[in-house]
PDB file of N, CA and C in Angstrom:
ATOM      1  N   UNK A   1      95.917 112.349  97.257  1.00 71.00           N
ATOM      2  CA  UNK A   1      95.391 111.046  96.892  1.00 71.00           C
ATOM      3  C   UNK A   1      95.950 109.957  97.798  1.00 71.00           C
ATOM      4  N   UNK A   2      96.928 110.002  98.200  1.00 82.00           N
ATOM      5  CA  UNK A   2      97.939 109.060  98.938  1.00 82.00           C
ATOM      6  C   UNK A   2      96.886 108.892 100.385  1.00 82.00           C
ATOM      7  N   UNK A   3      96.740 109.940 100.960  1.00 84.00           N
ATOM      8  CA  UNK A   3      96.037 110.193 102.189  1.00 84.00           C
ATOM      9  C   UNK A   3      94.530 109.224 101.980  1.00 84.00           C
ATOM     10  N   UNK A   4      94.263 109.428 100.907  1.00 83.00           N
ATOM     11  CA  UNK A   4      92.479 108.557 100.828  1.00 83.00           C
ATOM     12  C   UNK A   4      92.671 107.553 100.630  1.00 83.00           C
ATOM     13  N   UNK A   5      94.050 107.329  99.573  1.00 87.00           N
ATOM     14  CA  UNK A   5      94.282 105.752  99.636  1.00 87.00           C
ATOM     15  C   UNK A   5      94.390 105.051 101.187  1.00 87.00           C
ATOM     16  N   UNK A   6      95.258 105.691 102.043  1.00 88.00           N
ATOM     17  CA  UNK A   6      95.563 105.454 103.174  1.00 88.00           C
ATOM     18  C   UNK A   6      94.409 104.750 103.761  1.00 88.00           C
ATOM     19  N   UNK A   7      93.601 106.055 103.782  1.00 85.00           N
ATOM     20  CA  UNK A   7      92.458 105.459 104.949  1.00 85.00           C
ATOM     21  C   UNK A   7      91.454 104.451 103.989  1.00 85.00           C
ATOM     22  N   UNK A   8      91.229 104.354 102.878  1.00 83.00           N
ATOM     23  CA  UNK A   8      90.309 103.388 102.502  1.00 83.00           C
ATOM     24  C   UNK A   8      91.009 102.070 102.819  1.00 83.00           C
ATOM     25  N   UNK A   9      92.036 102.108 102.894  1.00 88.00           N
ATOM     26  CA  UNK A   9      93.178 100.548 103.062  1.00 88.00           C
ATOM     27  C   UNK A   9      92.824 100.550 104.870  1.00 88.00           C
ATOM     28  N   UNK A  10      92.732 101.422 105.714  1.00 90.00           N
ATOM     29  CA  UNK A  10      92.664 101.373 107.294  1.00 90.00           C
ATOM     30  C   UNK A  10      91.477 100.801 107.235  1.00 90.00           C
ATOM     31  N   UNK A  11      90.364 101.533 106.549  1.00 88.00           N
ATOM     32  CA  UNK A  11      88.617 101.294 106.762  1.00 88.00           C
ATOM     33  C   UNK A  11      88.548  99.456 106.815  1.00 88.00           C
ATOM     34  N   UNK A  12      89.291  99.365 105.161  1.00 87.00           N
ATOM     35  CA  UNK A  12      89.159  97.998 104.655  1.00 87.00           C
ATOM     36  C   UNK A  12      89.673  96.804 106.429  1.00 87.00           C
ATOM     37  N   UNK A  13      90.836  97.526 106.478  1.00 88.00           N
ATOM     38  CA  UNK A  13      91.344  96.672 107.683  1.00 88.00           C
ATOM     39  C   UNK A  13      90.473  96.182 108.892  1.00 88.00           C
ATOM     40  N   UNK A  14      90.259  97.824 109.086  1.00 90.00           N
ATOM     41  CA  UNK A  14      89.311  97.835 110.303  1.00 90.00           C
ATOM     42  C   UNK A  14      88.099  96.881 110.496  1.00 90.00           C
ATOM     43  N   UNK A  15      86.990  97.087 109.593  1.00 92.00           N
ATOM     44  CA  UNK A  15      86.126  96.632 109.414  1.00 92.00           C
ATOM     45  C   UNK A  15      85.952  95.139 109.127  1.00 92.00           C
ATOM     46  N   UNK A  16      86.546  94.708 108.606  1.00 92.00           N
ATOM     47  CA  UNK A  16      86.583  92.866 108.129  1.00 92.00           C
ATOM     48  C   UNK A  16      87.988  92.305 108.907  1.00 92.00           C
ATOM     49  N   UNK A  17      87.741  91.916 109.964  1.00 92.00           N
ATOM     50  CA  UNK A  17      88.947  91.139 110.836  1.00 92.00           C
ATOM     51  C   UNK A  17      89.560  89.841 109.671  1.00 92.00           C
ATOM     52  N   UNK A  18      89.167  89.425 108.993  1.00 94.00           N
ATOM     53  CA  UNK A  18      89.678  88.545 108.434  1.00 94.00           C
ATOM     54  C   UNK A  18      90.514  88.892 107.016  1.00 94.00           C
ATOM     55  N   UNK A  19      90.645  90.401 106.960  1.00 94.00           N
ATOM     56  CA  UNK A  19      91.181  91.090 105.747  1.00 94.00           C
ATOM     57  C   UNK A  19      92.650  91.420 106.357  1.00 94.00           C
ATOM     58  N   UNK A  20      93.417  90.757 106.005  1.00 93.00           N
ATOM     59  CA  UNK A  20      95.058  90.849 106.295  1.00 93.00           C
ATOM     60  C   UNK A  20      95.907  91.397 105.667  1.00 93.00           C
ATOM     61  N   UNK A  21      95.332  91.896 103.968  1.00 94.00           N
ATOM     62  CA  UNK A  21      96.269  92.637 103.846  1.00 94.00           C
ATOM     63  C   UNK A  21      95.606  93.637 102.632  1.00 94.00           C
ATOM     64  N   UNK A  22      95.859  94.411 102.105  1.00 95.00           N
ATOM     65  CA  UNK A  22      95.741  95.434 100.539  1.00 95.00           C
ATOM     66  C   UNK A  22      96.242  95.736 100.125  1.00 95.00           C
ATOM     67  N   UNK A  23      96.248  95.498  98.486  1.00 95.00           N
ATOM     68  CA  UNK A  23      97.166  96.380  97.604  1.00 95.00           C
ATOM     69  C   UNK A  23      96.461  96.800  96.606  1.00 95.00           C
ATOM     70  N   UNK A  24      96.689  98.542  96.472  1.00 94.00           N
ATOM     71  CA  UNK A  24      96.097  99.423  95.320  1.00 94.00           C
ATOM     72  C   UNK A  24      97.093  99.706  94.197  1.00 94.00           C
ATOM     73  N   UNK A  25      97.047  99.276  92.873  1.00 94.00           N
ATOM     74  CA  UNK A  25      97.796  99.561  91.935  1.00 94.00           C
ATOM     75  C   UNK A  25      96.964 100.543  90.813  1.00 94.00           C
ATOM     76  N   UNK A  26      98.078 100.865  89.843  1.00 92.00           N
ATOM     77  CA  UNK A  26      97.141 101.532  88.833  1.00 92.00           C
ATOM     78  C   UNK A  26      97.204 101.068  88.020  1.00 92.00           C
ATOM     79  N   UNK A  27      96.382 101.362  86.830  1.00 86.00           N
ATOM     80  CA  UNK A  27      95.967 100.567  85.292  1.00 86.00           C
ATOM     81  C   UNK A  27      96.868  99.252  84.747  1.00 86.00           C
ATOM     82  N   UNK A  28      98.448  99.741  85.098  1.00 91.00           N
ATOM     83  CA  UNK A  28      99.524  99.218  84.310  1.00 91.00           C
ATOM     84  C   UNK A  28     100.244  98.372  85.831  1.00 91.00           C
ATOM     85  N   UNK A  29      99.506  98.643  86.516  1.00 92.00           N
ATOM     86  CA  UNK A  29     100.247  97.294  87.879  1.00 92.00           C
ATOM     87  C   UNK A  29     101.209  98.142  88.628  1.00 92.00           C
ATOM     88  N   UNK A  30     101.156  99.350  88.322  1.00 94.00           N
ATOM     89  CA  UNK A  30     102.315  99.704  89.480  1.00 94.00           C
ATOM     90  C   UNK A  30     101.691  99.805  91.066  1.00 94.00           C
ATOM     91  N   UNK A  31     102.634  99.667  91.920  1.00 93.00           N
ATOM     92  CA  UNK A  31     102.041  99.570  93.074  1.00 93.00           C
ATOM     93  C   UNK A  31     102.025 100.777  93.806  1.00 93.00           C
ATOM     94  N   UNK A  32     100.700 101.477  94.387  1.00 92.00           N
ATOM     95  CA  UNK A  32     100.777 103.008  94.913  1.00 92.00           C
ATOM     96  C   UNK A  32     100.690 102.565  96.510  1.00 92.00           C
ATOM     97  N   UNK A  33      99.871 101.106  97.155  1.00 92.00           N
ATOM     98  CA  UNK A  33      99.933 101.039  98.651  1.00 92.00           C
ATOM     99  C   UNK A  33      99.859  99.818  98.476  1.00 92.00           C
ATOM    100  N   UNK A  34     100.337  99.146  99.861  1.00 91.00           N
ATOM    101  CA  UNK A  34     100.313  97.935 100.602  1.00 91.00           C
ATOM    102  C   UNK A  34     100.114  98.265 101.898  1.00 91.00           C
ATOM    103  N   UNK A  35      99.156  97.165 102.820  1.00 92.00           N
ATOM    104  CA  UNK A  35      99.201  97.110 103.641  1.00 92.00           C
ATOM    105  C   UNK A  35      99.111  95.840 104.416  1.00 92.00           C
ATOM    106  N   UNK A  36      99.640  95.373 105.487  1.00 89.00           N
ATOM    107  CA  UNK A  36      99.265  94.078 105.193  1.00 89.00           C
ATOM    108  C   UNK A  36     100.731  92.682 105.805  1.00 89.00           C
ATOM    109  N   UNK A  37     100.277  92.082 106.226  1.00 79.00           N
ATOM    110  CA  UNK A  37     101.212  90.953 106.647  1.00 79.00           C
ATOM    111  C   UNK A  37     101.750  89.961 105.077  1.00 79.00           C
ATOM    112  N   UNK A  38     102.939  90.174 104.957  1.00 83.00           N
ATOM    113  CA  UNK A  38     103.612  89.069 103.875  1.00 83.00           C
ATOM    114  C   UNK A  38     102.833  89.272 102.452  1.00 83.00           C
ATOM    115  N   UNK A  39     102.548  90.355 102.172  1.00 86.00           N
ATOM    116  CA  UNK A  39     101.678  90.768 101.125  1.00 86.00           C
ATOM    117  C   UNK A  39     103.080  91.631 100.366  1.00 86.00           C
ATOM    118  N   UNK A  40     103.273  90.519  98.924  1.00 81.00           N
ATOM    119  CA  UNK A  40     104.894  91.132  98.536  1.00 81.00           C
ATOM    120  C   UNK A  40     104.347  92.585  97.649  1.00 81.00           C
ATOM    121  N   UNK A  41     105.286  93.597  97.019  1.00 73.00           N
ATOM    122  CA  UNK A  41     104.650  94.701  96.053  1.00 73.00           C
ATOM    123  C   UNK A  41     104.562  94.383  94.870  1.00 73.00           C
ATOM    124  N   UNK A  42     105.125  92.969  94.620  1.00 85.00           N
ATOM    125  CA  UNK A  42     105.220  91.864  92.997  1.00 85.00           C
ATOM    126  C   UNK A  42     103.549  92.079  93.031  1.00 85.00           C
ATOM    127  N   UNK A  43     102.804  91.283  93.948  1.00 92.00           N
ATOM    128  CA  UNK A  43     101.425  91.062  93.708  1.00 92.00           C
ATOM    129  C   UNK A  43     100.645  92.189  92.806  1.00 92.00           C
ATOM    130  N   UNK A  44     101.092  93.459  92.928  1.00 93.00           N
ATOM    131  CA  UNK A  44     100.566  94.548  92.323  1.00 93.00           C
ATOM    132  C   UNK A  44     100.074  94.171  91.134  1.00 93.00           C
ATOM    133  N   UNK A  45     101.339  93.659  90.399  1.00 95.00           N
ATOM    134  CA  UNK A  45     101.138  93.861  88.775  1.00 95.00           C
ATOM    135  C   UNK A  45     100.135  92.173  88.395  1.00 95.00           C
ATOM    136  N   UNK A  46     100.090  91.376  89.229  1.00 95.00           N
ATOM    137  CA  UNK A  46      99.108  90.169  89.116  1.00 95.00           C
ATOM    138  C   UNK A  46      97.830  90.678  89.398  1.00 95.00           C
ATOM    139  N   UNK A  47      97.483  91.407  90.341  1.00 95.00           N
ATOM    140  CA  UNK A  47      96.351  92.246  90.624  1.00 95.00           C
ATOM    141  C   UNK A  47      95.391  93.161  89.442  1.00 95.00           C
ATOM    142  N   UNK A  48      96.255  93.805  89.038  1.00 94.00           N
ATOM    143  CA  UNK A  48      96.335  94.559  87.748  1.00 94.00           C
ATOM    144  C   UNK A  48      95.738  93.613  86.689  1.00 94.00           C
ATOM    145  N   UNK A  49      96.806  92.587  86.461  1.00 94.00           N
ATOM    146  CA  UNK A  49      96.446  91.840  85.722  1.00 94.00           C
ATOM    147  C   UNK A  49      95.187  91.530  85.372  1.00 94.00           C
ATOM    148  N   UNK A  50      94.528  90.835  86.932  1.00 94.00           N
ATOM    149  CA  UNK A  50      93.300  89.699  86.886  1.00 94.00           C
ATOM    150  C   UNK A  50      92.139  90.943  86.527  1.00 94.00           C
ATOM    151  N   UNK A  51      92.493  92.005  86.846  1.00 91.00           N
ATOM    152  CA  UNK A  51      91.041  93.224  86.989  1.00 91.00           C
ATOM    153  C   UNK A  51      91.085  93.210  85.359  1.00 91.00           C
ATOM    154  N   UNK A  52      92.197  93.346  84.579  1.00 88.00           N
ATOM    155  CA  UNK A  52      91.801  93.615  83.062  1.00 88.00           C
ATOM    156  C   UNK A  52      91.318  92.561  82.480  1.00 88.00           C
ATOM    157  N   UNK A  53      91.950  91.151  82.866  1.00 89.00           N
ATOM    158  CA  UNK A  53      90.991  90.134  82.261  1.00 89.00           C
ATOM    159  C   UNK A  53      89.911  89.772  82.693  1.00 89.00           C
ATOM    160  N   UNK A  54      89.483  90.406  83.441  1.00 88.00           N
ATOM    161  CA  UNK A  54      88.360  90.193  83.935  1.00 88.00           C
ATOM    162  C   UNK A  54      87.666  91.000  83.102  1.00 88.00           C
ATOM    163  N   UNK A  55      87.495  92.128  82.418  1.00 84.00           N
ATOM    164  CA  UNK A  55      87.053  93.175  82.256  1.00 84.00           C
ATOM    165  C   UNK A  55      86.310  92.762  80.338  1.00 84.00           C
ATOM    166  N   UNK A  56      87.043  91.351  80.452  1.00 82.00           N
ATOM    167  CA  UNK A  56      87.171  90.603  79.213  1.00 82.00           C
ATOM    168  C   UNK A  56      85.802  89.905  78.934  1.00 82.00           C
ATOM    169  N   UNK A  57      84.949  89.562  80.443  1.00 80.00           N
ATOM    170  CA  UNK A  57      83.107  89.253  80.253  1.00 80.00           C
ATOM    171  C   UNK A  57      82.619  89.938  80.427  1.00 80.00           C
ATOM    172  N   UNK A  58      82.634  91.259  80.158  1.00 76.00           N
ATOM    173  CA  UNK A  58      81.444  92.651  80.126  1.00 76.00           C
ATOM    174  C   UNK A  58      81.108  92.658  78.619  1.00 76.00           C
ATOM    175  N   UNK A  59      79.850  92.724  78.443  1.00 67.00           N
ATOM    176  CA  UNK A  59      79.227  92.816  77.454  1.00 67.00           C
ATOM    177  C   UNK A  59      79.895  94.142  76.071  1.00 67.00           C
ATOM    178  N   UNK A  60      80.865  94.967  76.626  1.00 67.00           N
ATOM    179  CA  UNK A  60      81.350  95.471  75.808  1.00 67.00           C
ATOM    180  C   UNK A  60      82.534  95.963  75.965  1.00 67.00           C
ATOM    181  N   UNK A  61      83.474  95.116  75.953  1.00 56.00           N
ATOM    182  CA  UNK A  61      84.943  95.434  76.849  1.00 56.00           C
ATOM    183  C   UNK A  61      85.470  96.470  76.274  1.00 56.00           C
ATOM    184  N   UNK A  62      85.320  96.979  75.304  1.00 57.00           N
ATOM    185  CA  UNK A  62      86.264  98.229  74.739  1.00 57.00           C
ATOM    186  C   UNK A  62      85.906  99.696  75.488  1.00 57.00           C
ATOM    187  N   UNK A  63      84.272  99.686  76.076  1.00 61.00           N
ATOM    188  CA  UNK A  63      83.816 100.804  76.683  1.00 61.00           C
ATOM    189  C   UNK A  63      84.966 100.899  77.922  1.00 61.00           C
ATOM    190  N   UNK A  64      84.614 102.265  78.290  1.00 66.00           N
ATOM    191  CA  UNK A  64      85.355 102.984  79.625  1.00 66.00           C
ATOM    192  C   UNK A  64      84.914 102.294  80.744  1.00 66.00           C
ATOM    193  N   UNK A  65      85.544 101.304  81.456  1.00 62.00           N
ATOM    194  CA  UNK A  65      85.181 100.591  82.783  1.00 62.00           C
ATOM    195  C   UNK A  65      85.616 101.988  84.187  1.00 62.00           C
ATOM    196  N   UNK A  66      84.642 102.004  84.405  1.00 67.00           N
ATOM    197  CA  UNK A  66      84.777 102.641  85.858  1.00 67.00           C
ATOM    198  C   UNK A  66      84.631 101.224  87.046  1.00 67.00           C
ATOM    199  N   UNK A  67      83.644 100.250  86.994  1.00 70.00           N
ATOM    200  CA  UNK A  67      83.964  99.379  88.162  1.00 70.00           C
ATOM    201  C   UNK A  67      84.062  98.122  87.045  1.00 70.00           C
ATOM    202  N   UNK A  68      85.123  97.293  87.569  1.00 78.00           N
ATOM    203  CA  UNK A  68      85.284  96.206  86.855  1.00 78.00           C
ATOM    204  C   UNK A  68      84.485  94.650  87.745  1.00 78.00           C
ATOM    205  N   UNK A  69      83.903  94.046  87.169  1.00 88.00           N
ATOM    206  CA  UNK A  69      83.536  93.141  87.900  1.00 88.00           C
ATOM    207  C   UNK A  69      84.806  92.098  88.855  1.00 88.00           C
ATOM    208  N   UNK A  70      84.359  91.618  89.689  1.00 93.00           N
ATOM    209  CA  UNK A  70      85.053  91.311  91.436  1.00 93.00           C
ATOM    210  C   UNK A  70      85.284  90.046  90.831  1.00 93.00           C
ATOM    211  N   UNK A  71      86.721  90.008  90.532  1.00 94.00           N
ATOM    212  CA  UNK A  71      87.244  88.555  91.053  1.00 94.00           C
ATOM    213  C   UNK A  71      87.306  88.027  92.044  1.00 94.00           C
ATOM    214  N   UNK A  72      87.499  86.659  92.712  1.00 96.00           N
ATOM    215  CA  UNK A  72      87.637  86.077  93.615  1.00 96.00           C
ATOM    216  C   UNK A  72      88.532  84.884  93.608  1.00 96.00           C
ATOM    217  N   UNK A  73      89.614  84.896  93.912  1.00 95.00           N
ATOM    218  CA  UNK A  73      90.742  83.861  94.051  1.00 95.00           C
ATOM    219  C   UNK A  73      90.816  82.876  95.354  1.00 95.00           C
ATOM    220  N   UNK A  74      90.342  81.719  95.389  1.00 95.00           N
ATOM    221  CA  UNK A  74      90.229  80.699  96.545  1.00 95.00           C
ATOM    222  C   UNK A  74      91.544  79.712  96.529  1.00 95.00           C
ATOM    223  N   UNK A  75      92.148  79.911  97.868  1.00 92.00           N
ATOM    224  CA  UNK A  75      93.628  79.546  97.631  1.00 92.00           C
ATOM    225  C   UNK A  75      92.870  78.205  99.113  1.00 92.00           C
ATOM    226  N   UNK A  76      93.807  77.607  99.572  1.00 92.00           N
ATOM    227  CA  UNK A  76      93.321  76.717 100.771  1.00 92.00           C
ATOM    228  C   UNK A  76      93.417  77.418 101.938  1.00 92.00           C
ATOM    229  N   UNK A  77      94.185  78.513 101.913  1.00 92.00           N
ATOM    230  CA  UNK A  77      93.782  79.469 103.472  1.00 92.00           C
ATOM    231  C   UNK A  77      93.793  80.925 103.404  1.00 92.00           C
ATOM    232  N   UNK A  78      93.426  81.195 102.071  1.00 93.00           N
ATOM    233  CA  UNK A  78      93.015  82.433 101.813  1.00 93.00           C
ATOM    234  C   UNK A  78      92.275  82.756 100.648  1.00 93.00           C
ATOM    235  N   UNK A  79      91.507  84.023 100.626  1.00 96.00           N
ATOM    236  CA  UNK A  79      90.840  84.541  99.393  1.00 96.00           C
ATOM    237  C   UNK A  79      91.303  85.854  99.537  1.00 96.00           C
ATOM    238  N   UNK A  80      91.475  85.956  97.465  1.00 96.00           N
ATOM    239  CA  UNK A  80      91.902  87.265  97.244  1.00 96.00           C
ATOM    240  C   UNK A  80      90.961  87.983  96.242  1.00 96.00           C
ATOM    241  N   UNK A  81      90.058  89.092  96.656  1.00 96.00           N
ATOM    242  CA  UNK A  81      89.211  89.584  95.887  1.00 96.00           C
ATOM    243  C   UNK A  81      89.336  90.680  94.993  1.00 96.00           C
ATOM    244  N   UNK A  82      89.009  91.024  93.764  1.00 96.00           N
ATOM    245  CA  UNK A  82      90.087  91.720  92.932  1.00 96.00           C
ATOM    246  C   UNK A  82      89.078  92.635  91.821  1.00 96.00           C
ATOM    247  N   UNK A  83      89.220  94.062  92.123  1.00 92.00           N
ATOM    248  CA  UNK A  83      88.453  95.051  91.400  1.00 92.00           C
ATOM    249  C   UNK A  83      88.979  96.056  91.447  1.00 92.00           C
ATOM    250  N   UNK A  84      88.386  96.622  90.292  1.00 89.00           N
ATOM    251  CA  UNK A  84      88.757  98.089  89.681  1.00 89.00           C
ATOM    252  C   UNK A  84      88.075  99.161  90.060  1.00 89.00           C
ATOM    253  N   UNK A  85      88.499  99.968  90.493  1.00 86.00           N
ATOM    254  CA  UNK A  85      87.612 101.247  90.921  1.00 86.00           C
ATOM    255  C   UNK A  85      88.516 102.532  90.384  1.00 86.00           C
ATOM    256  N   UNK A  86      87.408 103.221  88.999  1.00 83.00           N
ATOM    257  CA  UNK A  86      87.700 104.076  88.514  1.00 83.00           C
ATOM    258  C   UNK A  86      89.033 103.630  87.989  1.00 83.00           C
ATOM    259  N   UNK A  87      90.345 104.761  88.435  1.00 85.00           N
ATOM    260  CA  UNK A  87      91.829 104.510  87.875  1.00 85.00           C
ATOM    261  C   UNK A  87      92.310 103.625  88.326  1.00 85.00           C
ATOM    262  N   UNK A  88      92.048 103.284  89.825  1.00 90.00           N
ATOM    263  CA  UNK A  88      92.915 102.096  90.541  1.00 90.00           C
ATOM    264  C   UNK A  88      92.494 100.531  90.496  1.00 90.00           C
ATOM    265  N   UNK A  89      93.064 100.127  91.076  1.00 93.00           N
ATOM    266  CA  UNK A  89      92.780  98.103  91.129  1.00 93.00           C
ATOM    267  C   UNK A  89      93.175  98.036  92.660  1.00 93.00           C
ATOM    268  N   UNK A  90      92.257  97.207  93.263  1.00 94.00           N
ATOM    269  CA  UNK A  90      92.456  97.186  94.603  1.00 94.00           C
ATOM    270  C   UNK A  90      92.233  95.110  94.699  1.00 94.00           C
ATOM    271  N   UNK A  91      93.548  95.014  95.265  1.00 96.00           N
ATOM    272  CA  UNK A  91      93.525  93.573  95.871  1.00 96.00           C
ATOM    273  C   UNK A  91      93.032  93.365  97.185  1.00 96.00           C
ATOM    274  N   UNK A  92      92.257  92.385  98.087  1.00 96.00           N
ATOM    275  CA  UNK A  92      91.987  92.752  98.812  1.00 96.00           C
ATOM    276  C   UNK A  92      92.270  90.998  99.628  1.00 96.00           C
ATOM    277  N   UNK A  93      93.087  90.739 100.465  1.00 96.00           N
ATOM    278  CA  UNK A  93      93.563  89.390 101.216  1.00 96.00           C
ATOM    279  C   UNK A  93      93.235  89.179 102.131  1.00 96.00           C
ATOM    280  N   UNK A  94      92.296  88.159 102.034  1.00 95.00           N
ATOM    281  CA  UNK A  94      91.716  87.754 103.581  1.00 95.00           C
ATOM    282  C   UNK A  94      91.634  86.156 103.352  1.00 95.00           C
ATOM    283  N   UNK A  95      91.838  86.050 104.720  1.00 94.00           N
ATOM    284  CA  UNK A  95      91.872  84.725 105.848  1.00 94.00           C
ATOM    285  C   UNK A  95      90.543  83.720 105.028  1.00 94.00           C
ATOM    286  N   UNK A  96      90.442  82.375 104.779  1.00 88.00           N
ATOM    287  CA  UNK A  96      89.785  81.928 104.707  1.00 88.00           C
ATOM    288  C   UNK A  96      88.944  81.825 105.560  1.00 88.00           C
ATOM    289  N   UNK A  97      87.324  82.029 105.801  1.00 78.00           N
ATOM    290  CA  UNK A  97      86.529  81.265 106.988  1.00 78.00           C
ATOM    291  C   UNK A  97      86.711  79.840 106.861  1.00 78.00           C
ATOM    292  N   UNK A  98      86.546  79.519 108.099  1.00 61.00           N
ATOM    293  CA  UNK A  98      86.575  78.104 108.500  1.00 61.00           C
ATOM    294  C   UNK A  98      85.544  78.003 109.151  1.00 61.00           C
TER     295      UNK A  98
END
């Protein structure tokens, strides 16, 4: 599992130049990867966090979430986008466009 985490965190990198950093946690916020410039492993369990309250405007929150709907955090020089996939929670930090 470590290995797929790996490369979905490379893909993520690769592909969106303005994506600086990732972190995959599980259900309860622990942190399984980081990747990423100044991206602390604290963030994990805030990550965690925002995916379950989020999970709080689905029409029936008690059901089994496999994808949780995509937060989006707008800071003044960055956005942090924030979903659940299956077991994990994936943070995802990128560069504001300008």
């Amino acid at each position: 599992m470590e290995a797929e985490i790996d490369n979905i965190i490379e893909s993520l990198i690769e592909s969106d130049r303005t994506v600086f950093g990732v972190v995959v946690t599980d259900d309860s916020g622990l942190c399984l990867a980081t990747r990423g410039d100044n991206i602390p492993e604290e963030a994990a369990g805030l990550v965690a966090a925002i995916a379950n309250r989020s999970e709080n405007f689905l029409s029936q929150p008690n059901a089994e979430v496999v994808y949780s709907p995509v937060a989006q955090i707008e800071a003044e020089n960055m956005v942090v986008l924030v979903r659940r996939i299956d077991t994990v929670v994936v943070g995802i930090f990128k560069h504001r466009d300008t």
